[in-house]
Coordinates of C-alpha atoms in Angstrom, one line a residue:
M234 CA -36.2 90.3 176.0
S235 CA -34.2 90.3 173.0
R236 CA -33.8 86.3 173.3
Q237 CA -37.5 85.9 173.6
Y238 CA -38.1 88.3 170.5
T239 CA -35.5 86.2 168.6
C240 CA -37.2 82.9 169.3
V241 CA -40.7 84.6 168.3
M242 CA -39.3 86.1 165.1
T243 CA -37.7 82.9 164.0
E244 CA -40.9 81.0 164.3
E245 CA -43.0 83.9 162.8
A246 CA -40.5 84.6 159.9
R247 CA -40.3 80.8 158.8
D248 CA -41.5 80.7 155.2
E249 CA -41.8 78.3 152.2
V250 CA -38.2 79.0 151.3
D251 CA -37.0 77.9 154.8
R252 CA -38.7 74.6 154.2
L253 CA -37.5 74.2 150.6
V254 CA -33.7 75.1 151.9
A255 CA -34.2 72.5 154.8
A256 CA -35.4 69.9 152.4
W257 CA -32.6 70.4 150.1
R258 CA -29.8 70.4 152.8
T259 CA -31.2 66.8 153.9
E260 CA -31.5 65.4 150.5
R261 CA -28.3 67.0 149.0
P262 CA -25.9 67.8 151.9
D263 CA -23.2 68.0 149.2
L264 CA -24.3 71.1 147.7
D265 CA -24.4 74.6 149.0
V266 CA -27.9 75.8 148.8
E267 CA -27.3 79.3 150.4
P268 CA -28.1 80.9 146.9
L269 CA -31.7 79.7 147.5
Q270 CA -32.1 81.8 150.6
V271 CA -31.9 85.0 148.6
L272 CA -32.9 84.2 145.1
S273 CA -35.9 82.0 145.7
R274 CA -37.3 84.7 147.9
V275 CA -36.6 87.2 145.2
S276 CA -38.3 85.1 142.7
R277 CA -41.3 84.4 145.0
L278 CA -41.6 88.1 145.6
A279 CA -41.5 89.0 141.8
K280 CA -44.5 86.7 141.6
H281 CA -46.5 88.6 144.0
L282 CA -45.3 91.9 142.5
D283 CA -46.4 90.5 139.0
R284 CA -49.9 89.8 140.6
A285 CA -50.1 93.2 142.1
R286 CA -49.0 94.9 139.0
R287 CA -51.5 93.1 136.6
A288 CA -54.4 93.8 139.2
A289 CA -53.5 97.4 139.2
F290 CA -53.4 97.5 135.4
A291 CA -56.7 95.6 134.9
E292 CA -58.4 97.8 137.1
H293 CA -57.5 100.6 134.8
D294 CA -58.1 98.7 131.6
L295 CA -54.5 98.2 130.7
E296 CA -52.3 95.4 129.9
P297 CA -48.6 95.3 131.3
W298 CA -47.1 96.2 127.9
E299 CA -49.3 99.2 127.6
F300 CA -48.5 100.5 131.0
D301 CA -44.9 100.2 130.0
V302 CA -45.0 102.3 126.9
L303 CA -47.5 104.8 128.5
T304 CA -45.2 105.3 131.6
A305 CA -42.1 105.8 129.4
L306 CA -44.0 108.6 127.8
R307 CA -45.1 110.0 131.0
R308 CA -41.6 109.9 132.5
A309 CA -40.4 111.9 129.5
G310 CA -42.1 114.9 131.0
K311 CA -44.2 117.5 129.1
P312 CA -45.4 117.2 126.3
Y313 CA -45.0 113.4 127.1
E314 CA -43.6 112.7 123.7
L315 CA -40.8 110.3 122.3
S316 CA -39.7 108.9 119.1
P317 CA -40.5 105.2 118.5
G318 CA -36.8 104.4 118.7
T319 CA -36.5 106.0 122.3
L320 CA -39.7 103.9 123.3
L321 CA -38.3 100.7 122.1
R322 CA -35.1 101.4 123.8
A323 CA -37.0 102.2 127.0
T324 CA -39.2 99.0 126.9
L325 CA -36.7 96.4 125.5
V326 CA -38.7 95.5 122.5
T327 CA -38.0 95.2 118.9
S328 CA -38.9 97.9 116.3
G329 CA -41.7 95.7 114.9
T330 CA -43.1 94.9 118.2
M331 CA -43.2 98.7 119.1
T332 CA -44.8 99.8 115.8
N333 CA -47.5 97.2 116.6
R334 CA -48.0 98.5 120.4
I335 CA -48.2 102.2 119.2
D336 CA -50.8 101.3 116.7
R337 CA -52.9 99.5 119.2
L338 CA -52.5 102.3 121.8
A339 CA -53.4 104.7 119.1
Q340 CA -56.5 103.0 118.1
A341 CA -57.5 102.9 121.9
G342 CA -57.1 106.7 121.9
L343 CA -54.1 106.4 124.6
V344 CA -51.5 107.9 122.3
R345 CA -51.1 110.0 119.1
R346 CA -48.6 110.1 116.3
R347 CA -47.2 113.5 114.6
P348 CA -44.5 114.1 112.3
D349 CA -41.3 115.2 113.8
P350 CA -40.5 118.6 113.0
E351 CA -36.8 117.8 113.5
D352 CA -36.8 114.8 111.1
R353 CA -39.2 114.7 108.0
R354 CA -38.9 110.9 107.9
G355 CA -39.6 110.6 111.7
V356 CA -42.7 110.6 113.9
L357 CA -43.2 111.4 117.6
V358 CA -45.5 109.4 119.7
S359 CA -47.2 111.3 122.6
L360 CA -49.8 110.7 125.3
T361 CA -53.5 111.8 124.8
D362 CA -55.2 113.4 127.7
T363 CA -57.0 109.9 128.1
G364 CA -53.6 108.1 128.1
L365 CA -52.3 110.6 130.5
S366 CA -55.2 110.2 133.0
R367 CA -55.2 106.3 132.8
V368 CA -51.5 106.0 133.1
D369 CA -51.5 108.4 136.2
A370 CA -54.3 106.6 137.9
A371 CA -52.7 103.2 137.2
F372 CA -49.5 104.2 138.4
A373 CA -51.0 105.5 141.7
D374 CA -52.8 102.4 142.3
L375 CA -49.7 100.3 141.5
L376 CA -47.9 102.2 144.1
R377 CA -50.5 101.8 146.7
R378 CA -50.3 97.8 145.9
E379 CA -46.2 98.1 146.1
H380 CA -46.5 99.9 149.3
E381 CA -48.6 97.1 150.6
L382 CA -46.2 94.5 149.5
L383 CA -43.3 96.4 151.5
S384 CA -45.5 97.0 154.5
G385 CA -43.7 94.3 156.6
L386 CA -40.4 96.4 156.4
G387 CA -39.8 99.6 157.9
A388 CA -38.3 102.5 156.0
A389 CA -34.7 101.9 157.0
D390 CA -35.0 98.3 156.1
Q391 CA -36.5 99.1 152.7
R392 CA -33.5 101.6 152.1
T393 CA -31.2 98.6 152.9
L394 CA -32.8 96.2 150.9
A395 CA -33.0 98.4 147.9
S396 CA -29.3 99.1 148.2
L397 CA -28.3 95.5 148.4
L398 CA -30.6 94.7 145.4
R399 CA -28.9 97.6 143.4
T400 CA -25.7 96.1 144.0
L401 CA -26.8 92.7 142.7
L402 CA -28.6 94.3 139.6
A403 CA -26.1 96.9 138.7
P404 CA -23.8 94.6 136.6
F405 CA -26.8 93.5 134.7
D406 CA -28.0 96.9 133.8
S407 CA -24.6 98.5 132.8
P408 CA -24.0 99.1 129.3
G409 CA -22.0 96.7 127.3

């Protein structure tokens, strides 16, 4: 039974990366192409995720950068408000880029600025009701699409994959 399952899975589970790796093994047997087994799949999956993200955002009339700023505010919790400096650190952009993004989001009625009561020179950026409802709807739609992308894996496999990816990513995310 398990032998038949293994054969069936091997045939069904072949993908473009398997063909790519096989071709490189033939053409360059002198090279260890094993990293392609993982990283080419991660890269291909990232492209599918990017398409799903863009579709979810477009359905809610948002650009990916708008979603990033709005979700940073949403994750902050009530009153959904952050300083521009905190926003730029959360979204990994320059201060000039963040100023432009806040301007555009404010013009669209998705965020508002107000003076920071703790710092007379500073401002705080907060979600408007429209921004809150738009980001909540887009996020729910994104999660639905992400669940679809992961539907080929059971819950235990998803947890295992998340743990393995965390191990790979942690050194890149650590400060310094």
